[in-house]
Coordinates of C-alpha atoms in Angstrom, one line a residue:
K1 CA 0.0 0.2 -0.1
N2 CA 0.9 3.7 -1.0
A3 CA 3.9 2.6 -2.9
T4 CA 5.2 4.4 -5.5
V5 CA 5.7 3.1 -9.6
V6 CA 9.5 3.5 -10.6
S7 CA 9.9 2.6 -14.3
N8 CA 11.9 2.5 -17.0
C9 CA 9.4 2.6 -20.0
G10 CA 7.8 5.9 -21.2
K11 CA 4.6 3.9 -21.6
L12 CA 4.4 3.0 -18.5
M13 CA 4.7 6.1 -15.9
P14 CA 3.4 7.0 -12.7
S15 CA 1.2 9.7 -13.8
N16 CA -0.6 6.8 -15.2
I17 CA -2.1 5.1 -11.8
I18 CA -5.3 5.5 -11.7
A19 CA -6.2 3.4 -8.8
N20 CA -3.5 1.2 -6.0
I21 CA -5.8 -1.5 -4.6
E22 CA -4.2 -3.7 -2.2
T23 CA -1.0 -5.2 -4.5
S24 CA -2.5 -4.6 -7.8
F25 CA -2.0 -0.7 -10.1
I26 CA -4.4 0.2 -12.5
F27 CA -3.0 2.5 -15.6
T28 CA -5.1 4.1 -18.0
D29 CA -3.6 5.8 -21.2
I30 CA -1.1 4.0 -22.1
E31 CA 0.5 3.7 -24.9
V32 CA -0.3 1.1 -27.4
G33 CA 2.6 -1.0 -28.7
T34 CA 4.7 -3.9 -27.7
F35 CA 7.1 -3.7 -24.5
T36 CA 11.1 -4.6 -24.6
D37 CA 13.3 -5.3 -21.4
C38 CA 10.6 -2.8 -19.8
N39 CA 11.5 -2.6 -15.9
I40 CA 8.8 -2.0 -13.4
S41 CA 9.7 -1.2 -10.2
L42 CA 7.8 -1.0 -6.5
I43 CA 8.6 1.4 -3.8
S44 CA 7.7 1.5 -0.4
A45 CA 6.9 4.0 1.8
E46 CA 9.0 2.9 3.8
G47 CA 11.5 3.4 1.4
N48 CA 12.1 -0.8 0.0
I49 CA 12.5 -1.5 -3.2
S50 CA 10.8 -4.5 -5.1
D51 CA 12.4 -6.7 -7.2
S52 CA 11.7 -5.3 -11.2
V53 CA 9.1 -7.7 -13.2
V54 CA 10.3 -7.3 -16.7
L55 CA 8.5 -6.7 -20.2
N56 CA 9.5 -8.4 -22.4
D57 CA 7.9 -8.6 -25.8
F58 CA 4.3 -7.6 -23.5
T59 CA 1.5 -5.7 -25.7
F60 CA -0.9 -3.2 -24.5
F61 CA -3.6 -4.1 -27.9
K62 CA -6.3 -1.3 -28.2
I63 CA -10.0 -2.6 -28.7
L64 CA -11.8 -0.2 -29.7
N65 CA -15.2 -2.8 -29.5
T66 CA -16.3 -6.7 -29.6
N67 CA -20.0 -7.3 -31.5
K68 CA -21.3 -10.3 -32.0
L69 CA -22.4 -10.7 -35.8
R70 CA -24.6 -13.8 -35.1
G71 CA -25.0 -16.8 -33.6
R72 CA -24.4 -17.9 -29.7
S73 CA -22.2 -16.8 -26.9
D74 CA -22.4 -20.2 -25.2
G75 CA -19.4 -21.9 -26.7
K76 CA -21.6 -24.5 -28.5
G77 CA -21.4 -24.6 -32.7
L78 CA -18.4 -23.2 -34.5
D79 CA -17.5 -19.8 -33.1
Y80 CA -15.2 -18.0 -35.9
V81 CA -13.5 -14.3 -34.9
I82 CA -12.4 -11.7 -37.3
L83 CA -9.5 -9.3 -36.1
A84 CA -8.7 -6.2 -37.8
D85 CA -5.6 -5.0 -38.7
G86 CA -4.1 -2.1 -40.1
F87 CA -7.2 -0.3 -39.1
Q88 CA -7.5 3.3 -37.3
E89 CA -10.1 4.1 -34.7
H90 CA -11.1 6.5 -37.8
E91 CA -11.5 3.5 -40.3
M92 CA -12.9 0.9 -38.0
A93 CA -16.7 1.5 -39.7
L94 CA -14.8 0.3 -42.9
F95 CA -13.8 -2.8 -40.7
R96 CA -17.4 -2.8 -39.2
T97 CA -19.2 -2.8 -43.2
K98 CA -16.6 -5.8 -44.6
A99 CA -16.8 -8.2 -41.6
Q100 CA -20.1 -8.0 -41.9
E101 CA -19.3 -8.4 -45.9
Y102 CA -17.0 -11.4 -45.5
A103 CA -19.1 -13.3 -43.2
D104 CA -23.2 -12.8 -44.9
Y105 CA -20.6 -13.8 -49.1
I106 CA -19.5 -17.5 -46.5
L107 CA -22.5 -18.5 -45.5
D108 CA -24.5 -17.7 -49.2
Y109 CA -21.6 -18.9 -50.5
D110 CA -23.1 -22.1 -52.5
D111 CA -26.5 -23.8 -50.5
N112 CA -24.6 -26.9 -49.1
L113 CA -23.2 -23.8 -47.3
S114 CA -26.6 -22.3 -46.2
L115 CA -27.3 -25.1 -44.3
Q116 CA -25.0 -24.9 -42.3
R117 CA -25.1 -21.7 -40.7
N118 CA -26.7 -22.9 -37.4
A119 CA -23.9 -23.9 -36.9
W120 CA -21.6 -20.6 -37.1
N121 CA -21.4 -17.8 -34.3
I122 CA -19.0 -15.1 -36.2
F123 CA -17.9 -12.3 -33.9
T124 CA -15.6 -9.4 -34.2
V125 CA -12.8 -7.9 -32.7
E126 CA -12.1 -4.5 -33.9
T127 CA -7.9 -4.0 -32.7
V128 CA -6.9 -0.2 -33.4
S129 CA -3.7 0.5 -34.7
K130 CA -1.2 3.2 -34.8
E131 CA -0.9 3.3 -39.1
S132 CA -3.0 2.0 -41.5
G133 CA -2.0 -0.8 -44.3
A134 CA 0.4 -3.5 -43.1
D135 CA 4.4 -3.5 -44.4
N136 CA 5.9 -4.9 -47.4
I137 CA 3.0 -3.3 -49.8
D138 CA 5.9 -1.5 -52.2
G139 CA 8.2 -4.2 -52.1
K140 CA 9.5 -7.4 -50.6
D141 CA 11.8 -4.9 -48.2
G142 CA 9.2 -1.8 -48.4
T143 CA 8.3 0.0 -46.3
K144 CA 7.5 -1.1 -42.6
V145 CA 4.3 0.4 -40.5
D146 CA 3.5 0.4 -37.1
T147 CA -0.2 -2.5 -36.6
A148 CA -1.3 -4.1 -33.8
L149 CA -1.3 -7.4 -35.9
D150 CA 1.5 -7.3 -37.6
S151 CA 0.1 -8.1 -41.2
R152 CA 2.6 -8.2 -43.6
F153 CA 3.7 -8.8 -47.6
W154 CA 5.7 -10.7 -49.3
C155 CA 6.1 -13.5 -46.0
R156 CA 7.9 -16.7 -46.5
D157 CA 8.7 -14.9 -50.0
T158 CA 5.6 -14.5 -52.0
K159 CA 4.2 -11.7 -52.5
R160 CA 0.2 -12.3 -52.2
L161 CA 1.5 -14.1 -48.8
L162 CA -0.3 -11.9 -46.3
C163 CA 0.8 -13.1 -43.7
I164 CA 0.5 -11.4 -39.4
N165 CA 1.9 -12.0 -35.3
G166 CA 0.4 -16.0 -34.6
K167 CA 0.9 -15.0 -30.8
K168 CA -0.8 -11.2 -30.9
V169 CA -3.6 -13.3 -32.7
S170 CA -4.1 -16.0 -30.1
L171 CA -3.4 -13.5 -27.3
V172 CA -6.5 -11.2 -28.7
A173 CA -8.8 -13.9 -29.9
A174 CA -8.5 -16.0 -26.6
K175 CA -8.7 -12.3 -24.5
Y176 CA -11.9 -11.8 -25.9
V177 CA -13.7 -14.6 -27.7
P178 CA -11.7 -17.7 -25.5
Q179 CA -14.2 -20.2 -27.0
F180 CA -12.8 -19.1 -30.5
D181 CA -12.5 -22.6 -32.9
K182 CA -11.0 -20.1 -36.1
V183 CA -9.8 -16.7 -36.6
L184 CA -9.7 -14.4 -40.0
I185 CA -7.3 -11.7 -40.1
I186 CA -8.6 -8.4 -42.1
T187 CA -6.0 -6.2 -43.3
N188 CA -6.4 -2.4 -44.2
S189 CA -4.7 -2.8 -47.9
S190 CA -6.3 -2.7 -51.4
K191 CA -3.3 -5.1 -52.7
Y192 CA -4.7 -8.5 -53.5
G193 CA -2.9 -11.1 -50.7
G194 CA -4.1 -13.7 -48.0
A195 CA -2.9 -16.7 -46.5
G196 CA -4.4 -19.9 -44.7
G197 CA -2.8 -21.9 -41.9
N198 CA -3.5 -21.8 -38.7
Y199 CA -5.0 -18.4 -38.9
A200 CA -6.5 -16.8 -42.5
T201 CA -6.1 -13.6 -43.4
T202 CA -7.1 -11.8 -47.0
S203 CA -6.7 -7.4 -47.7
L204 CA -9.2 -5.6 -48.6
G205 CA -7.9 -6.1 -52.3
G206 CA -8.5 -9.8 -51.6
G207 CA -11.2 -9.7 -50.5
A208 CA -14.9 -12.3 -49.8
K209 CA -13.6 -14.9 -52.2
M210 CA -10.3 -14.5 -50.3
V211 CA -11.9 -15.4 -47.4
V212 CA -13.7 -18.7 -48.7
H213 CA -10.6 -20.1 -50.1
E214 CA -8.3 -19.3 -47.6
L215 CA -10.9 -21.1 -45.0
G216 CA -10.7 -23.7 -47.6
H217 CA -7.4 -24.5 -45.9
S218 CA -7.7 -23.0 -42.4
L219 CA -11.2 -24.5 -41.3
A220 CA -11.0 -27.4 -43.7
G221 CA -6.7 -28.3 -44.3
L222 CA -7.7 -28.3 -48.4
A223 CA -4.7 -27.8 -50.6
D224 CA -4.4 -25.1 -53.4
E225 CA -4.6 -26.6 -56.1
Y226 CA -2.9 -24.7 -58.5
T227 CA 0.5 -24.4 -60.1
Y228 CA 3.4 -21.5 -58.6
G229 CA 6.8 -22.1 -58.9
K230 CA 7.6 -25.6 -57.9
T231 CA 8.6 -28.4 -59.9
N232 CA 9.2 -31.6 -57.5
P233 CA 6.2 -33.2 -56.1
P234 CA 5.8 -34.8 -52.6
S235 CA 7.5 -37.7 -52.1
S236 CA 4.9 -39.7 -49.9
E237 CA 1.1 -38.9 -50.0
P238 CA 0.1 -35.8 -48.8
K239 CA -2.3 -35.4 -46.1
R240 CA -5.2 -32.9 -47.5
P241 CA -7.7 -34.4 -49.1
N242 CA -7.5 -33.1 -52.4
V243 CA -4.3 -33.5 -54.0
T244 CA -2.4 -37.3 -54.8
I245 CA 0.2 -38.3 -56.3
N246 CA -1.9 -41.3 -56.2
N247 CA -2.6 -41.6 -60.0
D248 CA -4.6 -45.0 -59.8
I249 CA -8.3 -43.8 -60.0
A250 CA -9.5 -47.1 -58.7
T251 CA -7.7 -46.7 -54.9
V252 CA -7.6 -42.6 -55.0
K253 CA -8.4 -41.6 -51.9
W254 CA -12.1 -39.8 -53.5
R255 CA -12.8 -42.8 -55.4
H256 CA -16.5 -43.0 -53.5
W257 CA -16.6 -39.3 -55.7
V258 CA -15.9 -40.6 -58.6
G259 CA -17.3 -39.4 -61.9
T260 CA -20.2 -37.4 -59.9
E261 CA -20.9 -33.7 -60.9
G262 CA -17.1 -31.8 -61.5
G263 CA -17.5 -28.7 -63.6
N264 CA -17.2 -27.4 -67.2
G265 CA -19.0 -30.7 -68.8
G266 CA -16.5 -33.2 -66.6
S267 CA -16.7 -35.2 -63.6
I268 CA -14.3 -35.6 -60.6
G269 CA -11.0 -37.9 -61.7
L270 CA -7.8 -37.1 -62.1
Y271 CA -6.6 -34.2 -63.0
E272 CA -2.5 -33.4 -62.8
G273 CA -0.7 -30.1 -61.5
G274 CA -1.8 -29.1 -57.9
N275 CA 0.3 -28.3 -54.6
Y276 CA 2.2 -25.9 -56.6
V277 CA 3.0 -28.5 -59.2
P278 CA 2.3 -28.8 -62.3
E279 CA 3.5 -32.5 -62.6
G280 CA 3.2 -35.6 -60.5
V281 CA 0.0 -34.6 -58.5
W282 CA -3.1 -34.8 -59.5
R283 CA -6.8 -33.2 -58.2
P284 CA -9.9 -34.4 -58.1
T285 CA -11.2 -31.6 -60.5
E286 CA -10.5 -29.2 -64.3
N287 CA -11.1 -26.1 -61.2
S288 CA -12.7 -25.8 -58.3
L289 CA -12.4 -22.6 -55.6
M290 CA -8.5 -24.2 -54.1
R291 CA -7.5 -23.3 -57.7
S292 CA -9.7 -20.4 -59.1
L293 CA -11.2 -18.3 -56.7
G294 CA -15.3 -17.6 -56.9
R295 CA -15.4 -21.2 -58.3
P296 CA -17.9 -24.4 -57.1
F297 CA -16.3 -26.7 -54.0
Y298 CA -17.0 -29.8 -55.9
A299 CA -18.2 -33.6 -54.4
V300 CA -14.3 -33.8 -52.5
N301 CA -14.0 -30.0 -51.3
A302 CA -17.6 -29.7 -49.8
E303 CA -17.3 -33.0 -48.0
A304 CA -14.3 -32.2 -46.4
W305 CA -15.7 -28.7 -45.2
A306 CA -18.9 -30.2 -43.8
L307 CA -16.4 -32.1 -41.9
A308 CA -14.9 -29.8 -40.6
V309 CA -17.8 -28.0 -40.1
Y310 CA -19.0 -30.8 -38.0
K311 CA -15.9 -32.0 -35.9
A312 CA -15.8 -28.0 -34.5
A313 CA -19.4 -27.2 -33.8
G314 CA -20.5 -30.8 -32.9
V315 CA -23.8 -32.6 -34.0
T316 CA -25.8 -31.6 -31.3
Y317 CA -26.0 -28.8 -28.8
S318 CA -27.9 -30.2 -26.3
H319 CA -30.5 -33.0 -25.6
T320 CA -33.1 -33.5 -22.9
P321 CA -33.8 -35.5 -20.6
E322 CA -30.3 -34.9 -19.8
S323 CA -29.0 -38.3 -17.9
S324 CA -29.1 -40.8 -19.9
N325 CA -31.2 -43.0 -17.1
V326 CA -35.2 -42.0 -16.9
S327 CA -37.8 -43.0 -14.5
Q328 CA -41.1 -42.8 -15.5
V329 CA -44.2 -43.1 -14.0
K330 CA -46.3 -45.7 -15.8
G331 CA -49.0 -44.5 -18.1
V332 CA -47.6 -41.4 -18.5
D333 CA -45.7 -40.5 -22.3
S334 CA -41.9 -39.1 -21.3
N335 CA -41.0 -36.5 -23.9
F336 CA -37.2 -36.5 -25.4
T337 CA -35.5 -33.8 -28.0
I338 CA -32.8 -32.6 -29.4
E339 CA -30.9 -30.2 -30.3
P340 CA -29.1 -30.4 -33.9
S341 CA -26.5 -27.9 -34.5
M342 CA -26.9 -27.8 -38.1
G343 CA -30.9 -27.6 -37.9
A344 CA -33.7 -30.3 -39.8
N345 CA -32.6 -28.9 -43.0
A346 CA -29.0 -30.1 -43.1
Q347 CA -29.8 -32.7 -40.5
K348 CA -32.0 -36.0 -39.7
I349 CA -33.2 -38.0 -37.3
T350 CA -34.1 -41.9 -36.1
W351 CA -35.2 -42.7 -33.2
Q352 CA -36.0 -46.2 -31.9
V353 CA -36.8 -47.9 -29.5
D354 CA -35.7 -51.1 -28.1
D355 CA -33.9 -51.1 -31.5
V356 CA -36.7 -51.0 -33.5
N357 CA -37.6 -47.6 -35.3
Q358 CA -40.5 -45.5 -34.9
T359 CA -42.8 -43.9 -37.0
V360 CA -43.1 -40.1 -36.2
A361 CA -43.7 -37.1 -37.9
D362 CA -40.7 -35.9 -41.0
N363 CA -37.6 -35.3 -39.0
N364 CA -38.8 -34.4 -35.9
F365 CA -36.5 -33.9 -33.3
T366 CA -39.1 -33.9 -30.1
F367 CA -40.2 -37.1 -29.4
I368 CA -42.7 -38.4 -27.6
F369 CA -42.9 -41.9 -26.1
G370 CA -44.6 -44.5 -23.6
A371 CA -48.0 -44.3 -21.9
N372 CA -48.6 -47.4 -22.9
K373 CA -45.5 -49.1 -22.1
M374 CA -45.7 -51.7 -19.4
H375 CA -42.0 -52.3 -18.9
N376 CA -38.9 -50.9 -18.9
Y377 CA -37.2 -49.7 -22.4
K378 CA -34.5 -47.9 -23.9
V379 CA -35.0 -45.4 -26.2
K380 CA -31.9 -44.4 -29.1
A381 CA -32.1 -41.2 -31.3
I382 CA -29.6 -41.7 -35.0
I383 CA -28.7 -38.1 -35.9
S384 CA -26.5 -37.7 -39.1
D385 CA -25.8 -35.4 -42.0
R386 CA -29.2 -35.4 -45.0
T387 CA -27.2 -32.9 -46.4
G388 CA -25.9 -35.7 -49.5
V389 CA -22.5 -34.0 -49.3
I390 CA -20.7 -36.8 -47.1
R391 CA -20.1 -39.7 -48.2
K392 CA -17.2 -40.8 -46.0
D393 CA -16.5 -40.1 -42.2
P394 CA -14.9 -42.6 -41.0
N395 CA -14.2 -40.2 -37.6
K396 CA -17.8 -40.1 -37.0
H397 CA -18.0 -36.2 -37.4
S398 CA -21.2 -35.6 -38.3
M399 CA -23.0 -38.8 -36.6
E400 CA -24.1 -38.6 -33.4
T401 CA -26.2 -41.5 -30.6
I402 CA -28.3 -40.9 -27.4
E403 CA -29.2 -43.3 -25.4
W404 CA -32.1 -43.2 -22.2
N405 CA -32.5 -46.4 -20.5
V406 CA -36.2 -46.2 -19.4
T407 CA -37.8 -47.0 -16.0
V408 CA -41.1 -47.5 -15.6
N409 CA -42.7 -47.1 -11.9

């Protein structure tokens, strides 16, 4: 109590203190930025000096607002966070407009994504930057600007590859939307660029079409299907679901989709070139959105996307009764209800009693039963995808079975 602050860092001066509460100091008007080798000590009223606290690579962010664009906030569903970079405070209205535009574009991209809408929760965090834009807009070793998340072009010596500071992104996302699953950073630059990876990025020059493509990477784990400067194919089978070094149509990993519609009058099969190399790698279609922006997904990529959404969101949000053991009074019905993650248009349910399918209203996620039962019985709800976009789901991301054991009293 009654201590004073001694600091060698101009961003943290005694004049910034607005409260001294027991062992905590509260600061105000802190300069936004990153500390390096900043030492802070306390001097008590008796003259005793505390050990120094060293702030190194420690950043203060200024967050103007956080907003929920759609969905819920309880951690159920796919939680998608959109962060601003290179936007000064007076430019944040532009970020809000673009964030809403891009969010709407994702969920309206095609009929399948629209059916998944209920699984998405989308948030924005308005991270204020000191300066506008991004590093290296004017060249590989170009002008540097002071932005909150360190957006930079020419990442990995690639002109249009737009990278950010992943540590800062994870700190901000975890602070304001701790349940986040995926993150997009919108960078305030008209220069064309973006990236996938752990966090998706797009510049204003990349736009909404870039967002869906980069989410193909960061959400669905899809590879780029275009060629771009590389010549040597991988020596082992890629883990990405949409590129392969196996040119045997009978054993290729997307064989369960071969022959289905693939655009331009063609069908899904084997098309050479992809994963940045022109030969020795094959893709499933002539030209999908992972090869050219704005193109359709087609089946292989659509399946990977849907499975990723189910993996993040789950198949159901809740069910009642919550307990798997239910007590029922003889002659009285019991109510069983499922809350699906995507809804009845995307998911189907089969109700069973003692492993026998029951005839109920079409795709009804509420089942009322039991008044005529004199003995104990078992109820089972089997929930799965009904869109037809998933044919192979070895990890059962899109399926769930819920069971209740009912004791009749």
